[in-house]
Amino acid sequence: MLTTKLKQQIRSSFEDAKKQLPNFSNRSSQNKMIAEISKTLTGEYANSNPIICVEAPTGTGKTMAYLVSCLPIAKESKKKLVIASANVALQEQILNKDIVEAEKYSSVDFEYALAKGRSRYVCIRNLINLTEDNSSSPSLLDDALLWDEKPSKNDLDVLSEMTESYSATRWSGEIDDLENPPENKLWQKIACNRFTCNSKNCEFYNDCAFFKARKKASHADVIIANHDLVLADIINGNNVLPEVEDCIFVFDEAHHLSQKALSHFSLGGSTEFMKTSIRQYQSAIDQIIKIIKITAPASYIEKTDEAISDLTEVISNLEYQDDIHLFPITGVPSEILNLTKQILVLFSSAYKDFSEHKDIWEEHYKSNNIDQAITDNLNNIIGQNNQNLSSILSLLNTFNQNLNNEQAPTSNWISQSKLANKKNNYQLNTAKIDVSSYLDKLIWSKAAGVVFTSATLTALGSFDRLNQQLGLKLLENQYLRLASPFNHESVDFIIAKIKASPTQSFDHTQEIALELKKRIDTSAATLVLFASNNQMQSVADLIEKSLDCDLFIQGEYSKKNILERHIENRKNGLGSIIFGLDSFAEGVDLKGDNLNHVIIAKLRFSVPTSPIEKTTQSYLESLNRNSFMEISLPDASLRLIQACGRLIRTETDSGKITIFDNRLVTKFYGKHLIKALPNFNIIVEKS
């Protein structure tokens, strides 16, 4: 219930924010967002979940709006406020700016902490064990189990320096705090891992960087995370975050959430990884037997190699397009399924033997005096084996699941590659194409409250696409589309007179090059957005020499470097042009005279290229549904609005937008895309 006390706290926070925040603008859209979040989370709407989707255009002040409303409600209801961003840049802005400001104006006191995945922290036990000299007991532990290949002097020097820095408290234990982080392969050997972690049984528990961070997060009222961490943590059983029921979630940049979720419900494993894993399992078993002196179980290496060889012989004859063979939605052929089932049986038996020996080993080292380094390293090896065998079993079990006609099919495919020794390697992959029901079961149905927000949540003016992707039900939640605080009517949205359709790739590219020479003001700031790298490079080759100002092309420099050099040019009164792809159509904030003209080469339609996208298209077609209308068109609308959103970032910004895509006027769907745009001044050029 939105009590008088809560109303007063929210009002007080807002009034203090108005006084303390520099350049504060009082906007009705922000007031509306605060009010609707507050009502939704406190159950003011009858027969509604505590879930709200808010489309808050640039300039609304959405971060302040959800902090002002959510902080008092979370404190009053004794829930944790988990703020999850889509990318590192936004996460850092929230951590270093927005939450710091909120401490000053909030009517409630709160503590906050940054949450990162376990693998971002060092396992100090592993680090010390890998840098200590274990040569005094070589007969008990095989170094090959610790290192895939003999470590270089540089590897050992890097680890020693890290150990010294951690011991002297010069380093926090987070990889992100290292000025020169080690290569990923080396870091994985010393990173915190739930399979190898001894938790409170570890002698370094009180000095562990991960558990220190988790303890801080457990005491915090606000936890700043990202989409990937929230999804991974909830799927794996809340190792970092509190229980879902105890959290109010804010998903900022929520239009990215569905794609992030799909990646967390995908599994893969290669034939060579399976061969390596069964050998590592055997080595671990041999090591346990050497120490405990018990009877050895039968080896699975020969049978596994034979089964994988049989599978490889069959799948090597499949047709591969771009090194991928995608199975139809009707399922994987029985011949291949039978072969993968044989491998599944072998790994299931191996895992059973592994678990039995793991239990025997645990009982033995607890009741016998064994060198701590030996115990720690063997436990680490056993943990890695557990992780590898578990992942293979998960993959093979999912790959062999029976089709359920009441659910969307899984996407199953095999990708082929060459190893360094030129040997063929085949990876089995399986992924869900619809995770909406899983998200509802894991999060939406349990959470104390959820706020989804972004500048672009709707597609074609509707929340339908978002609901479909995330498993939200229109009549059970609250939805809010806020008007932009900026004057878009003064912006000309020009649909250029272009003869060639974007489907005529060569002609369209040539025409764009000619038009850019005419339309670009080389004394101003221009951003040209392309849907394909090939077209971008071709256009650049055609016009670069004729321009009398700098042209920065994505790929030739980093995104950060391009933006810095572009802004420097503008400070010096020079013209500047940026050629960019998707990453420049979102998250680029060029205010004022740093951007005068946005040019869009063509509409960005989703062409199914990934196995998941192709499976989804086939599935919709099997149901006589139109994937273009359900997926491609709504997504193109959202991308077009995002691209246009690069131009107007403040109340005083101005400029124009030009698009070289005649489908906006020649195709039936063009009017729908135009209607969904902000209220620009639409100009259709005539011949």
XYZ file of C-alpha atoms in Angstrom:
687
model
C 0.000 0.000 0.000
C 1.212 3.498 -0.851
C 1.029 4.879 2.658
C 1.162 8.534 3.685
C 4.673 7.898 5.014
C 5.873 6.523 1.665
C 4.249 9.350 -0.267
C 6.024 11.851 1.956
C 9.396 10.104 1.573
C 9.065 9.981 -2.225
C 7.925 13.608 -2.396
C 10.748 14.698 -0.096
C 13.365 12.872 -2.206
C 12.031 14.485 -5.357
C 12.015 17.986 -3.859
C 15.591 17.582 -2.595
C 16.679 16.257 -5.992
C 15.270 19.386 -7.654
C 17.366 21.555 -5.346
C 20.602 19.560 -5.457
C 20.939 18.182 -8.980
C 22.672 20.534 -11.419
C 20.663 21.560 -14.485
C 17.519 19.898 -13.125
C 14.459 20.279 -15.358
C 11.013 19.711 -13.901
C 9.298 17.399 -16.383
C 5.764 16.082 -16.184
C 6.865 12.785 -17.774
C 9.315 12.182 -14.916
C 6.620 12.970 -12.337
C 4.312 10.498 -14.075
C 6.992 7.783 -14.058
C 7.623 8.222 -10.327
C 3.897 8.069 -9.559
C 3.189 4.973 -11.684
C 6.182 3.002 -10.383
C 5.166 3.853 -6.813
C 1.552 2.769 -7.317
C 2.529 -0.449 -9.095
C 5.099 -1.616 -6.548
C 2.804 -0.909 -3.588
C -0.192 -2.764 -5.031
C -2.416 0.242 -5.670
C -3.754 -1.334 -8.854
C -6.237 -4.126 -8.183
C -5.647 -7.504 -9.879
C -2.242 -6.375 -11.105
C 1.224 -7.820 -10.585
C 3.884 -5.520 -9.080
C 5.384 -5.252 -12.581
C 5.595 -2.140 -14.748
C 7.091 -1.469 -18.186
C 8.056 2.170 -18.742
C 9.192 3.557 -22.073
C 11.005 6.729 -21.027
C 12.541 8.661 -23.935
C 15.925 10.359 -23.635
C 15.666 13.410 -21.389
C 12.975 11.959 -19.122
C 15.394 11.413 -16.247
C 14.402 7.772 -15.845
C 17.275 6.774 -13.551
C 16.367 9.437 -11.004
C 12.689 8.546 -11.382
C 13.130 4.883 -10.487
C 15.583 5.672 -7.672
C 13.247 8.258 -6.089
C 10.316 5.846 -6.165
C 11.986 2.466 -5.563
C 14.386 3.312 -2.710
C 11.754 4.210 -0.068
C 9.491 1.325 -1.131
C 12.321 -1.229 -0.975
C 13.406 0.012 2.464
C 9.855 0.038 3.831
C 9.104 -3.476 2.533
C 12.525 -4.767 3.677
C 13.443 -5.836 0.147
C 16.706 -5.463 -1.758
C 16.698 -3.115 -4.728
C 18.612 -4.785 -7.589
C 19.424 -2.417 -10.460
C 20.548 -4.306 -13.557
C 21.981 -2.502 -16.578
C 22.592 -3.947 -20.029
C 26.202 -2.830 -20.390
C 29.282 -1.833 -18.421
C 29.079 1.866 -19.383
C 25.609 2.283 -17.907
C 26.531 0.191 -14.864
C 29.486 2.481 -14.177
C 27.324 5.588 -14.633
C 24.812 4.284 -12.100
C 27.562 3.287 -9.662
C 29.769 6.368 -9.955
C 27.206 9.090 -10.603
C 23.505 8.333 -10.194
C 23.635 6.358 -6.948
C 26.140 8.826 -5.454
C 23.734 11.675 -6.204
C 20.830 9.638 -4.803
C 22.642 9.382 -1.458
C 22.448 13.166 -1.215
C 18.769 13.656 -2.072
C 17.141 10.415 -0.915
C 14.863 10.696 2.109
C 15.991 7.250 3.274
C 19.468 6.113 4.234
C 20.833 3.216 2.221
C 23.998 1.284 1.505
C 24.902 0.087 -1.959
C 27.286 -2.429 -3.493
C 28.420 -3.547 -6.906
C 27.741 -7.195 -7.720
C 29.914 -9.125 -10.155
C 30.013 -12.733 -11.222
C 32.139 -15.149 -9.223
C 34.587 -15.594 -12.096
C 35.608 -11.901 -11.874
C 37.346 -12.679 -8.544
C 40.551 -14.576 -7.860
C 40.552 -17.771 -5.829
C 43.466 -17.017 -3.539
C 43.852 -20.706 -2.665
C 44.331 -21.644 -6.325
C 46.651 -18.703 -6.865
C 48.909 -19.654 -3.959
C 48.915 -23.362 -4.833
C 49.931 -22.680 -8.431
C 52.788 -20.418 -7.375
C 54.094 -22.620 -4.564
C 56.752 -25.237 -5.283
C 55.164 -28.687 -5.001
C 58.267 -30.516 -6.167
C 58.776 -31.962 -2.698
C 55.970 -34.445 -3.316
C 55.889 -35.148 -7.053
C 54.782 -38.733 -6.595
C 51.524 -37.688 -5.008
C 50.324 -35.102 -7.503
C 50.869 -34.956 -11.219
C 51.654 -31.419 -12.390
C 49.949 -32.185 -15.705
C 46.660 -32.131 -13.823
C 47.300 -28.536 -12.803
C 48.640 -27.307 -16.129
C 47.478 -28.346 -19.609
C 51.026 -27.609 -20.706
C 54.160 -26.613 -18.840
C 53.742 -23.035 -17.576
C 56.082 -20.429 -18.995
C 58.323 -18.352 -16.752
C 56.170 -15.358 -17.652
C 53.021 -17.184 -16.457
C 54.655 -17.973 -13.123
C 55.986 -14.412 -12.792
C 52.507 -12.976 -13.441
C 50.966 -15.261 -10.814
C 53.693 -14.457 -8.279
C 53.181 -10.717 -8.783
C 49.427 -11.145 -8.280
C 49.992 -13.166 -5.101
C 52.321 -10.511 -3.719
C 49.949 -7.668 -4.619
C 46.999 -9.429 -2.997
C 48.971 -10.228 0.163
C 50.094 -6.585 0.415
C 46.463 -5.443 -0.161
C 47.538 -3.489 -3.245
C 45.087 -5.536 -5.291
C 41.444 -6.232 -4.403
C 41.315 -9.642 -6.071
C 39.060 -8.464 -8.929
C 40.325 -8.936 -12.459
C 38.788 -5.565 -13.394
C 41.147 -3.838 -10.954
C 44.293 -5.193 -12.607
C 46.137 -2.737 -14.802
C 47.431 -5.607 -16.959
C 45.071 -8.563 -16.510
C 46.409 -12.025 -17.448
C 45.254 -13.882 -20.541
C 41.897 -15.587 -20.138
C 43.425 -19.089 -20.239
C 45.681 -18.266 -17.286
C 42.964 -16.385 -15.378
C 40.605 -19.367 -15.594
C 43.066 -21.429 -13.554
C 42.912 -19.011 -10.633
C 39.415 -17.560 -10.966
C 36.757 -18.264 -8.375
C 34.566 -21.163 -9.495
C 31.500 -22.613 -7.803
C 32.585 -26.148 -8.718
C 35.997 -25.826 -7.090
C 35.068 -23.552 -4.194
C 35.264 -24.978 -0.662
C 33.303 -22.025 0.723
C 33.498 -21.881 4.524
C 35.700 -24.977 4.595
C 38.481 -23.098 2.804
C 41.333 -21.822 4.977
C 41.228 -18.536 3.021
C 37.474 -18.014 3.417
C 37.805 -14.907 5.601
C 40.304 -13.375 3.183
C 38.427 -14.350 -0.014
C 37.744 -11.459 -2.405
C 34.518 -13.028 -3.670
C 33.037 -13.747 -0.252
C 34.044 -10.297 0.984
C 32.147 -8.793 -1.960
C 29.180 -11.089 -1.386
C 29.092 -10.181 2.294
C 29.083 -6.494 1.370
C 26.265 -7.100 -1.106
C 24.275 -9.036 1.511
C 24.370 -5.974 3.810
C 23.584 -3.515 1.021
C 20.117 -2.107 0.402
C 20.893 -1.493 -3.268
C 22.811 -3.928 -5.468
C 24.083 -2.689 -8.826
C 24.453 -5.549 -11.294
C 23.931 -6.270 -14.981
C 21.463 -8.370 -16.947
C 23.888 -11.260 -17.453
C 24.738 -11.557 -13.773
C 21.093 -11.490 -12.668
C 20.104 -14.154 -15.205
C 23.099 -16.405 -14.566
C 22.764 -16.133 -10.796
C 19.056 -16.920 -10.715
C 19.409 -19.832 -13.150
C 22.284 -21.292 -11.066
C 20.581 -20.888 -7.698
C 21.409 -17.450 -6.263
C 25.112 -17.655 -5.437
C 25.568 -13.869 -5.484
C 22.175 -12.167 -5.199
C 19.469 -12.604 -2.545
C 16.472 -14.853 -3.195
C 14.181 -13.547 -5.944
C 11.290 -13.151 -3.492
C 13.379 -10.698 -1.475
C 14.177 -8.406 -4.397
C 12.693 -5.513 -6.317
C 14.356 -5.549 -9.736
C 14.947 -2.612 -12.058
C 16.029 -3.691 -15.547
C 17.434 -0.615 -17.247
C 17.885 -0.764 -21.048
C 15.370 -3.609 -20.834
C 15.029 -3.958 -24.610
C 18.269 -6.002 -24.459
C 16.988 -8.449 -21.846
C 15.371 -11.050 -24.116
C 18.527 -11.565 -26.198
C 20.615 -11.818 -23.042
C 18.198 -14.423 -21.688
C 18.364 -16.557 -24.849
C 22.145 -16.871 -24.482
C 21.756 -18.194 -20.929
C 19.547 -21.055 -22.105
C 22.043 -22.297 -24.715
C 24.393 -25.264 -24.314
C 27.342 -26.457 -26.375
C 30.209 -28.897 -26.240
C 32.652 -30.230 -28.807
C 33.810 -33.747 -29.597
C 37.397 -32.832 -28.676
C 36.239 -31.322 -25.378
C 34.487 -34.604 -24.590
C 37.644 -36.576 -25.360
C 39.761 -34.260 -23.228
C 37.248 -34.341 -20.357
C 37.127 -38.149 -20.205
C 40.949 -38.221 -20.040
C 41.037 -35.584 -17.305
C 38.416 -37.607 -15.419
C 40.577 -40.706 -15.713
C 43.657 -38.799 -14.517
C 41.753 -37.536 -11.472
C 40.509 -41.047 -10.679
C 44.058 -42.413 -11.038
C 45.329 -39.735 -8.675
C 42.727 -40.629 -6.043
C 43.565 -44.332 -6.386
C 47.292 -43.592 -6.065
C 46.711 -41.818 -2.742
C 43.980 -44.028 -1.239
C 45.172 -47.303 -2.811
C 41.763 -48.700 -3.808
C 40.696 -50.776 -6.794
C 40.550 -48.845 -10.048
C 37.262 -48.742 -12.010
C 37.159 -49.610 -15.700
C 38.519 -46.925 -18.034
C 36.017 -45.165 -20.310
C 38.605 -43.635 -22.628
C 38.621 -46.326 -25.325
C 34.829 -46.720 -25.450
C 34.279 -42.945 -25.472
C 36.820 -42.429 -28.257
C 35.115 -45.155 -30.272
C 31.624 -43.707 -29.729
C 32.783 -40.186 -30.619
C 34.565 -41.558 -33.701
C 31.321 -43.207 -34.841
C 29.446 -39.929 -34.342
C 32.132 -37.909 -36.125
C 32.022 -40.236 -39.126
C 28.292 -39.541 -39.574
C 28.213 -35.809 -38.853
C 31.264 -35.121 -41.031
C 29.101 -36.062 -44.030
C 26.375 -33.522 -43.221
C 26.001 -30.423 -45.360
C 27.475 -27.346 -43.668
C 26.686 -23.754 -44.539
C 29.201 -21.314 -43.056
C 30.473 -24.269 -40.975
C 27.027 -24.852 -39.437
C 24.514 -27.642 -39.967
C 21.108 -26.741 -38.545
C 18.666 -29.555 -37.874
C 14.995 -29.034 -38.836
C 12.327 -28.313 -36.224
C 11.108 -31.883 -36.650
C 14.174 -32.962 -34.719
C 17.618 -34.532 -34.987
C 17.792 -37.640 -37.240
C 17.508 -40.900 -35.303
C 20.927 -42.160 -36.483
C 22.659 -39.150 -34.880
C 20.441 -39.279 -31.785
C 21.288 -42.941 -31.216
C 25.010 -42.164 -31.437
C 24.774 -39.238 -29.005
C 22.743 -41.433 -26.638
C 25.602 -43.949 -26.571
C 27.965 -41.141 -25.575
C 25.427 -39.990 -22.969
C 25.321 -43.491 -21.444
C 29.132 -43.588 -21.205
C 29.377 -40.140 -19.588
C 26.525 -40.977 -17.190
C 28.385 -44.084 -16.046
C 31.662 -42.170 -15.800
C 29.984 -39.453 -13.741
C 28.528 -42.085 -11.393
C 31.991 -43.599 -10.850
C 33.464 -40.116 -10.499
C 30.923 -39.151 -7.820
C 31.604 -42.345 -5.850
C 35.373 -41.785 -5.892
C 34.902 -38.116 -5.081
C 32.946 -39.111 -1.954
C 35.584 -41.670 -0.969
C 38.327 -39.068 -1.406
C 36.453 -36.504 0.713
C 36.060 -38.982 3.561
C 39.732 -39.950 3.284
C 41.281 -36.484 3.413
C 39.023 -35.448 6.291
C 40.231 -38.345 8.419
C 43.868 -38.512 7.287
C 46.763 -36.113 7.551
C 47.492 -35.148 3.937
C 49.573 -32.197 2.814
C 47.247 -29.206 2.404
C 48.650 -28.286 -1.014
C 47.952 -31.814 -2.283
C 44.402 -31.712 -0.891
C 43.647 -28.268 -2.291
C 45.008 -28.990 -5.742
C 43.296 -32.365 -6.057
C 40.018 -30.821 -4.863
C 40.460 -28.148 -7.508
C 41.040 -30.773 -10.188
C 38.009 -32.737 -9.003
C 35.930 -29.568 -9.103
C 36.992 -28.855 -12.688
C 36.102 -32.442 -13.618
C 32.721 -32.030 -11.977
C 32.078 -28.879 -13.980
C 33.157 -30.439 -17.292
C 31.256 -33.698 -16.844
C 28.127 -31.864 -15.645
C 28.150 -29.549 -18.655
C 28.528 -32.481 -21.072
C 25.674 -34.365 -19.404
C 23.436 -31.272 -19.523
C 24.185 -30.830 -23.218
C 23.614 -34.478 -24.160
C 20.445 -34.765 -22.073
C 18.976 -31.628 -23.650
C 20.114 -32.635 -27.147
C 18.271 -35.941 -26.714
C 15.047 -34.582 -25.246
C 11.854 -35.773 -26.876
C 9.889 -33.230 -28.888
C 6.951 -31.653 -27.068
C 4.334 -30.471 -29.553
C 2.847 -28.131 -26.950
C 6.071 -26.125 -26.638
C 8.319 -24.278 -29.037
C 11.078 -26.580 -30.334
C 14.696 -26.266 -29.338
C 17.240 -25.217 -31.926
C 19.809 -27.969 -32.490
C 22.858 -27.584 -34.686
C 26.432 -28.742 -35.210
C 29.297 -26.372 -35.963
C 32.587 -27.533 -37.415
C 36.056 -26.040 -37.005
C 39.733 -26.859 -37.372
C 42.055 -27.194 -34.399
C 45.626 -25.906 -34.381
C 46.785 -29.377 -35.462
C 44.328 -29.131 -38.407
C 42.167 -31.828 -36.852
C 38.397 -31.510 -37.346
C 36.369 -30.558 -34.296
C 32.569 -30.717 -34.152
C 30.483 -28.887 -31.574
C 26.990 -29.990 -30.615
C 24.704 -27.078 -29.745
C 21.196 -26.851 -28.374
C 19.253 -23.728 -27.439
C 15.744 -22.694 -26.510
C 14.096 -20.324 -28.977
C 11.476 -19.137 -26.480
C 12.490 -18.523 -22.864
C 9.434 -16.497 -21.856
C 7.866 -19.209 -19.691
C 11.194 -19.841 -17.923
C 11.623 -16.147 -17.119
C 8.097 -16.009 -15.727
C 8.654 -19.101 -13.595
C 12.086 -18.041 -12.327
C 11.597 -14.282 -11.845
C 8.340 -12.508 -12.745
C 6.028 -14.781 -10.725
C 8.287 -14.604 -7.649
C 9.824 -11.124 -7.457
C 8.596 -8.551 -4.947
C 8.500 -6.088 -7.839
C 9.915 -5.506 -11.325
C 10.489 -2.306 -13.285
C 11.435 -2.570 -16.966
C 12.566 0.680 -18.507
C 14.291 1.954 -21.633
C 14.038 4.759 -24.155
C 12.768 2.144 -26.629
C 10.567 -0.608 -25.201
C 7.740 -0.554 -27.734
C 7.839 -1.667 -31.344
C 5.374 -0.149 -33.814
C 3.911 1.705 -30.866
C 3.021 -1.463 -28.941
C 4.410 -3.479 -26.018
C 3.319 -6.735 -27.731
C 6.806 -7.721 -28.910
C 8.297 -7.141 -25.453
C 5.526 -9.154 -23.801
C 6.062 -12.014 -26.226
C 9.818 -12.108 -25.653
C 9.760 -11.840 -21.850
C 6.593 -13.798 -21.067
C 4.602 -10.843 -19.716
C 0.812 -10.757 -19.870
C -0.733 -7.472 -20.989
C -3.735 -7.532 -18.654
C -1.729 -8.492 -15.541
C 0.899 -5.723 -15.503
C 1.168 -1.959 -15.869
C 2.463 -0.219 -18.999
C 3.505 3.385 -19.476
C 4.685 5.238 -22.598
C 5.974 8.690 -21.797
C 6.124 11.570 -24.231
C 9.533 12.929 -25.133
C 10.420 16.209 -23.399
C 12.174 17.341 -26.581
C 10.744 19.249 -29.527
C 10.907 16.723 -32.351
C 8.570 18.733 -34.576
C 11.475 20.996 -35.510
C 13.477 18.004 -36.816
C 13.150 17.223 -40.522
C 12.956 13.481 -41.181
C 13.816 13.309 -44.875
C 12.949 10.241 -46.936
C 15.387 10.804 -49.775
C 14.398 10.342 -53.383
C 16.356 7.197 -54.215
C 15.859 5.121 -57.374
C 17.501 1.928 -56.154
C 15.897 -0.240 -53.515
C 18.204 -1.483 -50.734
C 17.543 -4.974 -52.124
C 19.536 -3.860 -55.212
C 22.773 -3.851 -53.254
C 25.256 -2.590 -55.875
C 23.038 0.156 -57.298
C 21.919 1.257 -53.843
C 25.535 1.540 -52.656
C 26.547 3.585 -55.697
C 23.566 5.913 -55.254
C 24.261 6.433 -51.540
C 27.834 7.450 -52.360
C 26.606 10.050 -54.868
C 23.961 11.370 -52.463
C 26.387 11.659 -49.554
C 28.721 13.831 -51.621
C 25.805 16.215 -52.201
C 24.215 16.145 -48.760
C 27.069 16.062 -46.249
C 28.096 19.457 -44.912
C 31.826 19.002 -44.370
C 31.875 21.929 -41.942
C 29.312 20.232 -39.658
C 28.998 16.973 -37.664
C 27.489 13.973 -39.435
C 26.786 10.399 -38.324
C 26.097 7.904 -41.128
C 24.639 4.594 -39.958
C 24.908 1.451 -42.070
C 23.220 -1.932 -41.734
C 26.130 -3.838 -43.281
C 29.883 -3.554 -43.009
C 30.351 -4.351 -46.703
C 28.213 -1.411 -47.791
C 29.899 0.898 -45.285
C 33.372 0.000 -46.584
C 32.281 0.297 -50.230
C 30.746 3.744 -49.708
C 33.833 4.898 -47.796
C 36.086 3.792 -50.663
C 33.913 5.740 -53.118
C 33.795 9.073 -51.288
C 36.664 9.291 -48.792
C 39.124 11.040 -51.142
C 36.550 13.655 -52.155
C 35.861 14.810 -48.578
C 37.706 17.786 -47.119
C 37.178 16.807 -43.496
C 37.971 13.816 -41.291
C 36.041 10.587 -41.881
C 36.142 8.099 -39.003
C 35.127 4.561 -39.986
C 34.107 1.974 -37.402
C 36.703 -0.780 -37.288
C 39.630 1.428 -38.213
C 39.625 2.902 -34.707
C 37.921 1.922 -31.462
C 34.493 3.367 -30.784
C 35.871 5.377 -27.865
C 38.711 6.765 -29.962
C 36.370 7.732 -32.817
C 34.061 9.651 -30.494
C 36.971 11.416 -28.755
C 38.554 12.500 -32.060
C 35.186 13.560 -33.474
C 34.420 15.731 -30.414
C 37.924 17.220 -30.532
C 37.353 18.201 -34.159
C 34.118 19.939 -33.231
C 35.796 21.812 -30.363
C 38.259 23.148 -32.912
C 35.452 24.196 -35.270
C 36.232 21.473 -37.804
C 33.806 19.292 -39.742
C 33.725 15.610 -38.819
C 31.992 12.501 -40.184
C 31.462 9.128 -38.533
C 30.580 5.940 -40.447
C 29.161 3.365 -38.039
C 27.150 0.173 -37.670
C 24.672 -0.989 -35.009
C 26.851 -0.087 -32.035
C 26.785 3.573 -33.106
C 22.982 3.517 -33.446
C 22.619 3.083 -29.686
C 24.379 4.457 -26.619
C 26.112 7.284 -28.506
C 25.532 10.632 -26.782
C 26.688 13.491 -29.037
C 25.054 16.626 -27.677
C 24.684 20.058 -29.241
C 26.969 20.911 -32.133
C 28.662 17.508 -31.906
C 25.915 16.127 -34.160
C 23.908 18.026 -36.766
C 22.866 15.360 -39.237
C 22.027 11.657 -38.859
C 21.983 9.721 -42.129
C 20.563 6.178 -42.220
C 21.598 4.016 -45.172
C 18.652 1.656 -44.940
C 16.153 0.043 -42.608
C 17.685 -2.687 -40.443
C 15.480 -5.760 -40.924
C 16.278 -8.918 -39.002
C 17.493 -11.457 -41.522
C 17.608 -14.855 -39.808
C 21.298 -15.690 -39.722
C 21.846 -17.481 -36.413
C 20.552 -21.033 -35.882
C 18.159 -19.785 -33.178
C 16.677 -17.158 -35.520
C 16.314 -19.649 -38.375
C 14.629 -22.195 -36.110
C 12.257 -19.517 -34.827
C 11.314 -18.540 -38.380
C 10.683 -22.188 -39.353
C 8.578 -22.710 -36.240
C 6.374 -19.672 -36.916
C 5.936 -20.727 -40.537
C 4.895 -24.207 -39.378
C 2.105 -22.491 -37.424
C 1.121 -20.414 -40.472
C 2.343 -17.292 -38.703
C 4.220 -14.473 -40.413
C 7.720 -14.069 -38.992
C 8.195 -10.806 -40.900
C 5.177 -9.171 -39.275
C 5.819 -10.684 -35.821
C 9.596 -10.249 -35.584
C 11.333 -8.454 -38.455
C 9.008 -5.456 -38.769
C 8.662 -4.657 -35.036
C 12.423 -5.032 -34.560
C 13.114 -2.782 -37.567
C 10.814 -0.148 -36.048
C 12.668 -0.250 -32.742
C 16.081 -0.004 -34.456
C 14.949 2.922 -36.611
C 13.778 4.853 -33.542
C 17.048 4.091 -31.753
C 19.053 5.371 -34.733
C 16.977 8.568 -34.906
C 17.475 9.001 -31.175
C 21.171 9.826 -31.692
C 20.263 13.338 -32.901
C 18.276 15.085 -30.158
C 19.877 14.593 -26.727
C 18.921 17.878 -25.000
C 16.207 20.544 -25.267
C 18.477 22.813 -27.307
C 19.701 20.222 -29.837
C 18.688 20.569 -33.472
C 19.444 19.017 -36.839
C 17.980 16.704 -39.435
C 17.668 13.020 -40.271
C 17.930 11.577 -43.772
C 17.174 7.980 -44.755
C 18.084 6.359 -48.092
C 15.386 3.683 -48.089
C 12.499 4.088 -50.520
C 10.638 1.151 -48.980
C 9.220 3.662 -46.485
C 7.059 4.986 -49.330
C 6.821 2.003 -51.703
C 5.952 -0.831 -49.290
C 2.758 -1.340 -47.300
C 4.636 -1.412 -44.015
C 6.302 1.968 -44.564
C 3.381 3.921 -43.120
C 3.481 1.790 -39.952
C 7.180 2.538 -39.442
C 6.645 6.271 -40.042
C 3.661 6.369 -37.677
C 5.749 4.837 -34.879
C 8.422 7.568 -35.113
C 8.486 10.578 -32.781
C 6.551 13.545 -34.180
C 9.219 14.583 -36.662
C 8.463 16.817 -39.615
C 8.251 14.089 -42.280
C 9.509 15.159 -45.705
C 9.095 12.795 -48.654
C 11.283 14.047 -51.471
C 9.720 14.168 -54.915
C 11.536 13.775 -58.208
